[in-house]
XYZ file of C-alpha atoms in Angstrom:
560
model
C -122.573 -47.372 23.101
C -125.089 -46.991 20.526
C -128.832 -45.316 20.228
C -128.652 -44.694 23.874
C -128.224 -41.577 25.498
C -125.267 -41.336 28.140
C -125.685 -40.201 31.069
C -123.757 -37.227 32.292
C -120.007 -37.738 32.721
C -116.451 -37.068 31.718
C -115.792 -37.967 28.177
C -113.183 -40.729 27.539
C -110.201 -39.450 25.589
C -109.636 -41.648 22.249
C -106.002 -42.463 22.273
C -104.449 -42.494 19.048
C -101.015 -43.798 17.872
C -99.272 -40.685 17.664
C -95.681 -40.237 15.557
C -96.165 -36.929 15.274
C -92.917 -34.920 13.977
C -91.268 -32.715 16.232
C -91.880 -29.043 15.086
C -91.290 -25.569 16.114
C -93.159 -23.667 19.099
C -93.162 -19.716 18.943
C -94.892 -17.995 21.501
C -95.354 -14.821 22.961
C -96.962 -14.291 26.708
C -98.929 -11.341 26.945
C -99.054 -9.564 30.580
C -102.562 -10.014 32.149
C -104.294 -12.234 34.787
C -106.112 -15.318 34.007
C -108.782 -17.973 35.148
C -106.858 -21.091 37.117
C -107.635 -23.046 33.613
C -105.505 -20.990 31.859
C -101.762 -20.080 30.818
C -100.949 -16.423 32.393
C -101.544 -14.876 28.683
C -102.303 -15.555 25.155
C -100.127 -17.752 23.272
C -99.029 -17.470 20.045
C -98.217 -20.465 17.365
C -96.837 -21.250 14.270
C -96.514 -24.522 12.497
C -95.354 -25.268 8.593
C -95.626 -28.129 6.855
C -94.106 -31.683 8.583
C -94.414 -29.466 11.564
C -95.666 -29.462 15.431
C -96.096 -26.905 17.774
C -97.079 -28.226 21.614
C -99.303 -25.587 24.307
C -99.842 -26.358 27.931
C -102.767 -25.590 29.634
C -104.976 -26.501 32.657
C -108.420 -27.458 33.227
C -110.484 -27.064 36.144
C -112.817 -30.017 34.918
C -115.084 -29.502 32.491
C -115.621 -28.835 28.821
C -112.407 -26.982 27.701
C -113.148 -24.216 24.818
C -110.176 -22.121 23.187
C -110.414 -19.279 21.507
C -108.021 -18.278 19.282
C -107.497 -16.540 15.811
C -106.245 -18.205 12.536
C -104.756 -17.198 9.598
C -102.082 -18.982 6.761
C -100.392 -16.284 4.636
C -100.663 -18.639 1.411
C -104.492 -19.497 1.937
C -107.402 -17.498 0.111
C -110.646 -19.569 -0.325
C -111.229 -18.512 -3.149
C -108.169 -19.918 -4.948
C -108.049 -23.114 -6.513
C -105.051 -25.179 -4.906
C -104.737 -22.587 -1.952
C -108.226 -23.094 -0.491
C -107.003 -23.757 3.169
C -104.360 -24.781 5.214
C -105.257 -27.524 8.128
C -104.223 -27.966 11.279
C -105.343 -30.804 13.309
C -104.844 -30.551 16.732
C -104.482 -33.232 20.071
C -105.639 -33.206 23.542
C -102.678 -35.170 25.369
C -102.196 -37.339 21.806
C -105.724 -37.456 21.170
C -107.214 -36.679 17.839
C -109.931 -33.940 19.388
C -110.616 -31.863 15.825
C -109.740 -29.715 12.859
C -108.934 -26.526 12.083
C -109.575 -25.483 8.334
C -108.227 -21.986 7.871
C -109.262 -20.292 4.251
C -107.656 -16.976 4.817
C -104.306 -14.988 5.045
C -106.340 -12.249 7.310
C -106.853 -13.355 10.989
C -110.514 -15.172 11.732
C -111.488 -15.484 15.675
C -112.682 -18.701 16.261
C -113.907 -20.897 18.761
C -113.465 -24.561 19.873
C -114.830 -27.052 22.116
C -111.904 -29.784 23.393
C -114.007 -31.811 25.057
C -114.532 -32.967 28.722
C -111.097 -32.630 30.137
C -110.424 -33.937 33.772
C -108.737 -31.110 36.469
C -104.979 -30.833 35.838
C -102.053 -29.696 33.394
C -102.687 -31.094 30.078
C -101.049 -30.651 26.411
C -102.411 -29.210 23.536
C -100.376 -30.119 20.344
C -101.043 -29.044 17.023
C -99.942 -30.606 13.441
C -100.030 -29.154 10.230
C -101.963 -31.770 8.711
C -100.332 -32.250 5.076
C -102.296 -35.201 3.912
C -105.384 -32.629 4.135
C -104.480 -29.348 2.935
C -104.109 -28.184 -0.482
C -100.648 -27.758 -1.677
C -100.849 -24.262 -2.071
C -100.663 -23.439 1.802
C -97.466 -24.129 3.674
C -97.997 -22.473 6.694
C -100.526 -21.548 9.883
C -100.394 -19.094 12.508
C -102.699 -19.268 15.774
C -102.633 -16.205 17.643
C -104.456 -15.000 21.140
C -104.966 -18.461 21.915
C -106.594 -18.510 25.421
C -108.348 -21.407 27.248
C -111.133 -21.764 29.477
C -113.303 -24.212 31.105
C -116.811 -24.434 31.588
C -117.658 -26.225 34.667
C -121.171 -28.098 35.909
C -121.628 -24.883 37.819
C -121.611 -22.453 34.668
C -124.982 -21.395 33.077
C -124.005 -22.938 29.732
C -122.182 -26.158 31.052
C -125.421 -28.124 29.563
C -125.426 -26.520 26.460
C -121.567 -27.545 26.071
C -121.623 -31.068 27.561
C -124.379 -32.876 25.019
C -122.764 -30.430 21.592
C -122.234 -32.991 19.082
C -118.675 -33.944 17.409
C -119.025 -33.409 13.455
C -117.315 -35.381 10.927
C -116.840 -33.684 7.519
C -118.622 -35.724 4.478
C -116.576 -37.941 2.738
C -116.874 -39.978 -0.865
C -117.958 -38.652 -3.597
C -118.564 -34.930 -3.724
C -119.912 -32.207 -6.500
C -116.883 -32.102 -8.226
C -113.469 -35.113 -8.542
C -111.421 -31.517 -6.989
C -114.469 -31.521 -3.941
C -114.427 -35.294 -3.561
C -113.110 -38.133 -0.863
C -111.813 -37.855 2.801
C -110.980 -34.206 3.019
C -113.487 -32.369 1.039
C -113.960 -30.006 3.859
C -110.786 -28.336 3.277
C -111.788 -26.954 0.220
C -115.748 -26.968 -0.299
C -118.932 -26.691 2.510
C -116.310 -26.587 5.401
C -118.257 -25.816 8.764
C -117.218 -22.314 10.096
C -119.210 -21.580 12.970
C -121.866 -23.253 15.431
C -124.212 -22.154 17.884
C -127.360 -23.507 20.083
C -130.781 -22.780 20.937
C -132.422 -23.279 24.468
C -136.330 -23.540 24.051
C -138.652 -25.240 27.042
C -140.909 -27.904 26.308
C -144.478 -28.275 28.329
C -143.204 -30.325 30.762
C -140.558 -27.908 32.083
C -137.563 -29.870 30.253
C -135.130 -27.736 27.987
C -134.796 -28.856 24.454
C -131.450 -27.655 23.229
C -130.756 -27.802 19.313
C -127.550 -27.578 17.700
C -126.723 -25.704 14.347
C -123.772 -25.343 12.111
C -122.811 -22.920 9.875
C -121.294 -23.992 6.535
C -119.456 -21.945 3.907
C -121.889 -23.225 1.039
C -124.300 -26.296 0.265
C -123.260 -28.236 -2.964
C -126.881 -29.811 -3.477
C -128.668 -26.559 -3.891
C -129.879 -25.972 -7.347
C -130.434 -22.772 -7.613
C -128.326 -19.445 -5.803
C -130.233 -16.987 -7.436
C -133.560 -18.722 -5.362
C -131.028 -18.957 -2.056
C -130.371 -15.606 -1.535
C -134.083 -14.709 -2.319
C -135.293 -16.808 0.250
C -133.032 -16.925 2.761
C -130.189 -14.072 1.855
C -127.365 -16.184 1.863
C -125.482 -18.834 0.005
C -123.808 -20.708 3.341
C -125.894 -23.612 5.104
C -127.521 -23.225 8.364
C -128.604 -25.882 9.443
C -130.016 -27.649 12.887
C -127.801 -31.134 13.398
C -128.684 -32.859 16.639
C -131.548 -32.171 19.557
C -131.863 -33.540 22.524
C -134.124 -32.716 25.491
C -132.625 -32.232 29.262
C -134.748 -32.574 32.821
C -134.085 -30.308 35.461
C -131.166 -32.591 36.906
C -129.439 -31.629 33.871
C -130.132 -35.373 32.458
C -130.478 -36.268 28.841
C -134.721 -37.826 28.559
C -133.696 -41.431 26.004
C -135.946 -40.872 23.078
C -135.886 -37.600 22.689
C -132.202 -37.496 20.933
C -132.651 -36.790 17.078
C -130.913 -35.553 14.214
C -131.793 -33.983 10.743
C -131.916 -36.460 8.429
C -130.682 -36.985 5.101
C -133.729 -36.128 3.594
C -134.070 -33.184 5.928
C -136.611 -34.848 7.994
C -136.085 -35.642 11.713
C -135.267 -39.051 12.679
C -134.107 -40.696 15.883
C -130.107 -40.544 16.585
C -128.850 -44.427 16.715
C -124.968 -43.149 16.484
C -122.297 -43.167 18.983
C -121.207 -41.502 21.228
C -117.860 -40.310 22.979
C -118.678 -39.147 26.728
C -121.613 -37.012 26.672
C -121.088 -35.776 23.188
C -123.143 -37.272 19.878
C -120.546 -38.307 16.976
C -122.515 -37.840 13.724
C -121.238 -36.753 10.475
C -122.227 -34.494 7.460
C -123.293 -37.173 4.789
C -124.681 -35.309 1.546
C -124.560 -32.802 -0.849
C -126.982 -30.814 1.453
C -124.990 -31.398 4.256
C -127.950 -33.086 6.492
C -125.998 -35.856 8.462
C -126.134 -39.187 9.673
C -124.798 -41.495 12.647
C -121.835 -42.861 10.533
C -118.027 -42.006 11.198
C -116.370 -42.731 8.028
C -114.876 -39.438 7.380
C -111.797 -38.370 8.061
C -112.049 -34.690 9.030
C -113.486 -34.005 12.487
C -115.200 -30.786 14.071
C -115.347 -29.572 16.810
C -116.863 -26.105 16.953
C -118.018 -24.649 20.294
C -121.625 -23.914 20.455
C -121.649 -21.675 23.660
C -123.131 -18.881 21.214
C -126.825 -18.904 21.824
C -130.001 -17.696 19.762
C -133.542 -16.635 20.658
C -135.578 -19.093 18.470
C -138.424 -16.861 19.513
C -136.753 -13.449 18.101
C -133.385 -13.784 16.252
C -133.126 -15.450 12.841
C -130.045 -17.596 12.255
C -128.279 -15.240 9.798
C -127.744 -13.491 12.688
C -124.705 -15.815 13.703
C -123.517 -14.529 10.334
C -123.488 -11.359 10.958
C -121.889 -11.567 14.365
C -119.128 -13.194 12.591
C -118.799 -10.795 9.580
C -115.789 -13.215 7.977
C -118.683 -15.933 7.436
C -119.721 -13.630 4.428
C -116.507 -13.307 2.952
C -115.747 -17.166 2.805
C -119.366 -17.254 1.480
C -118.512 -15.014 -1.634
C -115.030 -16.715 -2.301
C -116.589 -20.086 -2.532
C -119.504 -18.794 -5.150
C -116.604 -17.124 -7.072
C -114.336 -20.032 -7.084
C -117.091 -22.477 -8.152
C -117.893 -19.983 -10.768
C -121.582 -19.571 -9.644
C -121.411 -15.701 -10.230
C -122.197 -14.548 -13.625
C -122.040 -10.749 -15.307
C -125.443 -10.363 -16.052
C -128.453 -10.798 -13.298
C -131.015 -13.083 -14.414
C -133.934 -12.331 -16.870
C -135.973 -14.935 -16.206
C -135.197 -17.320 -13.664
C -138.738 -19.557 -14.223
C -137.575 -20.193 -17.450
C -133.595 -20.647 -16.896
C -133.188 -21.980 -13.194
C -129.515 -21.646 -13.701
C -126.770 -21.457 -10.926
C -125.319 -19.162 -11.173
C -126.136 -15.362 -9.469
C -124.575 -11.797 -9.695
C -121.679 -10.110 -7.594
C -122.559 -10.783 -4.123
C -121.034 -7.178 -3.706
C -124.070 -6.323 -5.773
C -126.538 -7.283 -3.503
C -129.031 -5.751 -0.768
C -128.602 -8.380 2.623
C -132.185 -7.317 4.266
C -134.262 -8.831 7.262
C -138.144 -8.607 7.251
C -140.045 -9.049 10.100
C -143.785 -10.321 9.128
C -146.044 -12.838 10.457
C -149.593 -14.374 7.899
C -152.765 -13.941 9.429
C -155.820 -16.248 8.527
C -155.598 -19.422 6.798
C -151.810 -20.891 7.817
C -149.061 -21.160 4.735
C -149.095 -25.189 3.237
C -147.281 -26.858 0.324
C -150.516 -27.075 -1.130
C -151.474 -23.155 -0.843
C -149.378 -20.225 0.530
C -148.783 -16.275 0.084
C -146.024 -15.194 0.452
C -143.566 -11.751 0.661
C -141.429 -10.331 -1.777
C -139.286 -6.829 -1.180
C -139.264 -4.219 -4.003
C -136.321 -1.736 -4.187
C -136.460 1.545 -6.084
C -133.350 3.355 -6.933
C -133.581 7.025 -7.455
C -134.101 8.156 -11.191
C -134.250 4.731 -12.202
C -138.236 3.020 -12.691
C -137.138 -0.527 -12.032
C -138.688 -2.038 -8.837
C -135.537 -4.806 -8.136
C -137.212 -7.753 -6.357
C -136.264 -10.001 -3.814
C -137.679 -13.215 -5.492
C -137.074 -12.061 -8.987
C -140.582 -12.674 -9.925
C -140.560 -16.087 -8.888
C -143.416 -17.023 -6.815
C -141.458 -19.844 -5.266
C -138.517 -17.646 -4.290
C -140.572 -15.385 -2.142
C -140.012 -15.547 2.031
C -143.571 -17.720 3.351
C -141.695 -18.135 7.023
C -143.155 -16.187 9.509
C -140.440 -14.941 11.575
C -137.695 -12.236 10.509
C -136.604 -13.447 7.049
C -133.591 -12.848 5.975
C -133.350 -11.971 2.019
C -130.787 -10.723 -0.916
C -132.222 -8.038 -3.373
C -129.668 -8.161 -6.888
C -128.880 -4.169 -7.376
C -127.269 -2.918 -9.688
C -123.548 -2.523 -9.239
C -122.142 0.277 -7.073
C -125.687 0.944 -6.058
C -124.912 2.327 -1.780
C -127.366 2.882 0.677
C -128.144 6.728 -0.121
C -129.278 5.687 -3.720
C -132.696 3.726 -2.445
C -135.652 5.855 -2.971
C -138.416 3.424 -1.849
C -138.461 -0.107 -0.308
C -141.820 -1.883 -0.655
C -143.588 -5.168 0.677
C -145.817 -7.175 -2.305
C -148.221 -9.909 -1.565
C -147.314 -13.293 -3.558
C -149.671 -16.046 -4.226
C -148.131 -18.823 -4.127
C -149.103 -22.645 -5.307
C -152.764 -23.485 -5.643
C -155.748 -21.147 -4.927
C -155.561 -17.764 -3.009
C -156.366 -18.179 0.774
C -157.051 -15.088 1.587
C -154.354 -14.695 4.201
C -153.135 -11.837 4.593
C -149.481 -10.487 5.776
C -148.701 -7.918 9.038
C -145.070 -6.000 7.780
C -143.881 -5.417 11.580
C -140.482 -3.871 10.919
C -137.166 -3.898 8.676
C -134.695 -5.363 11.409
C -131.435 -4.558 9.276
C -130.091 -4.269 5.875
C -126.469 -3.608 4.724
C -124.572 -4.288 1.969
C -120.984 -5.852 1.227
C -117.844 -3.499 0.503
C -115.050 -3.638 -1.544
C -113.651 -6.700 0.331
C -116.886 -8.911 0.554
C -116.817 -7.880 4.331
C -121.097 -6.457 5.117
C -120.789 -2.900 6.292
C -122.543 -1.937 9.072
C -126.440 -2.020 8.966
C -127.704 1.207 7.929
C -131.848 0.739 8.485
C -133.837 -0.500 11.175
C -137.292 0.549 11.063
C -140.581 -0.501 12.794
C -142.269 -0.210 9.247
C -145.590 -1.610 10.236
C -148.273 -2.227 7.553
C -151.021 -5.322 6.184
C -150.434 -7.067 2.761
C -154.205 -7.877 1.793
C -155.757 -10.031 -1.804
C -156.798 -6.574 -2.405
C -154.227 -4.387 -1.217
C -151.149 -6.427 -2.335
C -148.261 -3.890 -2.488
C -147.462 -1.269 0.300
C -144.699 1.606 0.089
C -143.176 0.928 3.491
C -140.331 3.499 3.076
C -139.827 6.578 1.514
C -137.373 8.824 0.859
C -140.242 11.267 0.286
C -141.020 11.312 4.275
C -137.637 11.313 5.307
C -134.481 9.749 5.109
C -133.911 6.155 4.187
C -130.682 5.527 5.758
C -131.025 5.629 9.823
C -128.129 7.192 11.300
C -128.812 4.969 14.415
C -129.625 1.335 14.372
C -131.185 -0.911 16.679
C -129.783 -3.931 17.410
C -132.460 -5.171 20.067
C -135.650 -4.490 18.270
C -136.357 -0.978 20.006
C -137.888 1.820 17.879
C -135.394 4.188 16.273
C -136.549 7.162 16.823
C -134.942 8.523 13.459
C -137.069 6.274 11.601
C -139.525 8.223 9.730
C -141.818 5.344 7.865
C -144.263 5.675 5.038
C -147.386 6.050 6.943
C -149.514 2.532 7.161
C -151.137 0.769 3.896
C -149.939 3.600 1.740
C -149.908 2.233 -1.527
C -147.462 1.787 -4.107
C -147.222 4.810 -6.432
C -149.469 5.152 -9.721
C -148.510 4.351 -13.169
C -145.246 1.867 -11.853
C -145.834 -1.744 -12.453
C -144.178 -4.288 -10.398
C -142.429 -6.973 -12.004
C -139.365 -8.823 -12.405
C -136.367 -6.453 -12.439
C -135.146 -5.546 -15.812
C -132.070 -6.309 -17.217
C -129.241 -4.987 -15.912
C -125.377 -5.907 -17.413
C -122.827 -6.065 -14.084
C -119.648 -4.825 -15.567
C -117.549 -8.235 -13.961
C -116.911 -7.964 -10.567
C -115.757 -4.360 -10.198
C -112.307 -3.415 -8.822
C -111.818 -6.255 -5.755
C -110.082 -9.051 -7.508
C -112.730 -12.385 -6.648
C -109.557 -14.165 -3.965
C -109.405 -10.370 -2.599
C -108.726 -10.687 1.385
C -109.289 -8.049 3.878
C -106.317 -5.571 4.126
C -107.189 -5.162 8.151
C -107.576 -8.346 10.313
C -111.871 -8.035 10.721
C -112.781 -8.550 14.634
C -115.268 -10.476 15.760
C -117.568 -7.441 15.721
C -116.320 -5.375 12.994
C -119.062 -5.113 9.990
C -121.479 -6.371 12.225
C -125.149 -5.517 11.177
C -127.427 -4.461 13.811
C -130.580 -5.271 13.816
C -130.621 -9.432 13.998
C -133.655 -11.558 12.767
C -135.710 -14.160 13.918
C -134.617 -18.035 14.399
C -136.530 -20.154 12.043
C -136.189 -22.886 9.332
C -132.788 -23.649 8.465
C -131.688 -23.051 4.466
């Protein structure tokens, strides 16, 4: 079937040859009740190399997810040769995904299986050799649970039309990050999610978005953490609209292009479920299945396109961050010494990501709308007590300054060892951007969160939300939004829902920047390497799926 939409139904099972090699199971059954779907505890497994580990479970019908934790003592993501260790795993000898795991520390994850009739079924899972560096020689999947979401559960549309991802394939950025299994080692997916908005005529329109660890075709990481805070992808890969039978409307399923423009799906599809695959360097994707890495992340998770931003997924999975900072190491896209002049030099490569200042503004422009032709735009100044350098987000760069109006995530380069209690002031400046001015001005609602990353590349927890409200005008272009003058920068209590903090204690409105400080590009600053962490560094504690979590969340809006 191709172009057209399926209608709703059980997805057929691909049955592959399988030879797999018998293996080792080790398990341990934890004492606690369960769902009919699932086993009477968590299981544990391990598999090594030319190894196979088997799992029953039941379904009740429905899209099976499991949940589980990885971790392979040997991997680190930020070694060369010991990248990730793969597991591929089967639904009753069916191919159904792949599991890359880039860390010794445990990761929760979480998986979609597919459409799984009622009944016992087997889950098997293979250390896939052919795919995993050489470094790795062993996996370990703990607190394995599984649980199915039926045509009665809230999110059972959400689940049913998620698309199956192939991993690119060919040639990649590098001969090392080239051919069939470049996701094991470069711009792997880690985490997906969905977004539920309502179109006029009543019909939901979900859209599907993947998180990966780094996106070979951008230019520039200095100018991706200004504008969007972040080195990983995010980006939107299928949409499809639903009536109010829960039917898929034909026409309405598209994907993001390769040239990041939206364009009709004409693809596959297996059951319900979309196959497309990640196809370039900027990891939009296509309807083609040549790849030979498959992905099948759940997207249960949910955002409010309307009030969180998509770095939130990030920070709800704190690990995301980590993989993020291994990969820039690895590729050696870090450098000692912050940029001088990035207009001039638009190189690569970007400072300790330990080093930097992971803030989310909410604004919206007022007036004329933001073009290609003519924007204005927002960058963030920092000021570090006893030192006169204003540190900005966009490094003076016009282009590299946030222009979307919904909570904007951004990266401010600091100096390194700079914490939370050194910030004296955090200000807002206007930005013209291309062409003439257009007199727009900019409405600073609040600072939703800002944190920064420890010792471990792990974010700590956010330590500002503030409802910093003030207007960015052609002839009031810089504010003072916080002070440590009127109180304390760092808020002891954080709000993770968009709710005043009553400990916040804001410059007052339009107060403008102090006299006799000109705000530029940062100055020079020398980063002394990459301070005591070694760059592979992993996590001495197994991070939850909470821990480091910034409060605060953004606002949904264009994908980096």
């Amino acid at each position: 079937m191709t172009g057209r939409l399926p209608t709703r139904g059980r997805a057929t099972l691909r049955l592959l040859g399988a030879g797999l090699v018998a293996g080792m199971l080790a398990f341990t059954v934890a004492a606690c009740g369960g769902d009919e779907d699932k086993p009477e505890g968590p299981l544990g497994v391990t598999v090594a190399r030319g190894q196979e580990a088997s799992v029953p479970f039941s379904s009740t019908g429905g899209e099976v997810v499991l949940d589980l934790k990885t971790a392979s003592p040997e991997a680190s993501w930020g070694t060369a040769g010991s990248e990730s260790a793969v597991v591929s795993l089967f639904v009753d000898d069916t191919y159904t995904t792949d599991v890359v795991v880039p860390a010794s520390f445990a990761i929760p994850r979480s998986l979609d299986l597919g459409n799984v009739p009622a009944g016992e079924h087997t889950l098997k899972v293979k250390f896939a050799d052919d795919r995993s560096p050489a470094g790795t020689k062993t996996v370990n999947l703990t607190e394995m649970t599984f649980r199915t979401v039926t045509p009665d559960d809230d999110g059972y549309a959400a689940a049913e039309y998620a698309p199956i991802v192939y991993g690119r394939s060919g040639t990649g950025a590098t001969a090392a990050a080239s051919g069939p299994f470049q996701s094991a080692v470069t711009d792997t997916p880690l985490v997906a999610f969905h977004t539920a908005t309502s179109a006029p005529n009543g019909n939901k329109i979900y859209r599907y978005s993947l998180v990966y660890s780094n996106s070979d075709g951008t230019e520039s990481i200095p100018e991706s953490l200004a504008q969007w805070g972040r080195s990983t992808e995010i980006s939107w890969v299928y949409q499809v609209e639903v009536d109010g039978a829960g039917q898929p409307v034909p026409g309405t399923n598209v994907v993001r292009g390769q040239d990041g423009s939206t364009v009709p799906f004409t693809g596959g599809y297996e059951g319900t479920h979309p196959v497309i695959q990640t196809c370039n360097a900027t990891n939009n994707v296509c309807g083609k299945t040549d790849g030979q890495m498959r992905f099948t992340l759940s997207t249960l998770v949910s955002l409010d396109p309307t009030s969180e931003a998509p770095e939130r997924i990030m920070d709800r999975n704190p690990w995301t961050y980590w993989v993020m900072s291994q990969e820039l190491i690895r590729e050696g896209k870090t450098a000692d010494d912050v940029i001088v002049d990035p207009s001039a030099d638009p190189t690569e490569t970007a400072g300790d990501p330990r080093s930097y200042l992971y803030l989310v503004l909410r604004k919206t422009t007022q007036g004329q709308a933001n073009t290609d032709s003519a924007w204005v735009g927002t960058s963030i100044g920092v000021k570090l007590a006893g030192n006169p350098t204003i540190y900005r987000s966009d490094l003076g760069v016009p282009s590299w300054s946030l222009r979307r109006d919904e909570p904007a995530a951004t990266a401010i380069a600091l100096p390194p060892g700079t914490v939370a209690e050194d910030i004296e002031q955090i200000r807002a400046m206007r930005v013209v951007g291309a062409g003439r001015d257009t007199r727009a001005t900019v409405q600073v609602e609040s600072i939703e969160r800002a944190f920064f990353l420890d010792a471990e590349f792990l974010p700590t927890e956010s330590f500002l939300f503030a409802p910093v409200k003030a207007t960015l005008t052609a002839a009031s272009p810089a504010v003072t939004l916080l002070d440590r003058a009127n109180g304390p920068i760092i808020r002891t209590t954080a709000s993770p829902t968009g709710t005043p903090d009553p400990n916040a204690t804001a410059s007052p409105t339009d107060v403008g920047v102090l006299p006799g400080i000109t705000i530029g590009p940062s100055l020079p600053v020398v980063l002394p390497g990459l301070g005591t962490a070694s760059p592979t560094a992993q996590p001495t504690a197994s991070p939850s799926a909470t821990t480091g979590t910034a409060p605060g969340g953004g606002g949904i809006g264009q994908a980096g």
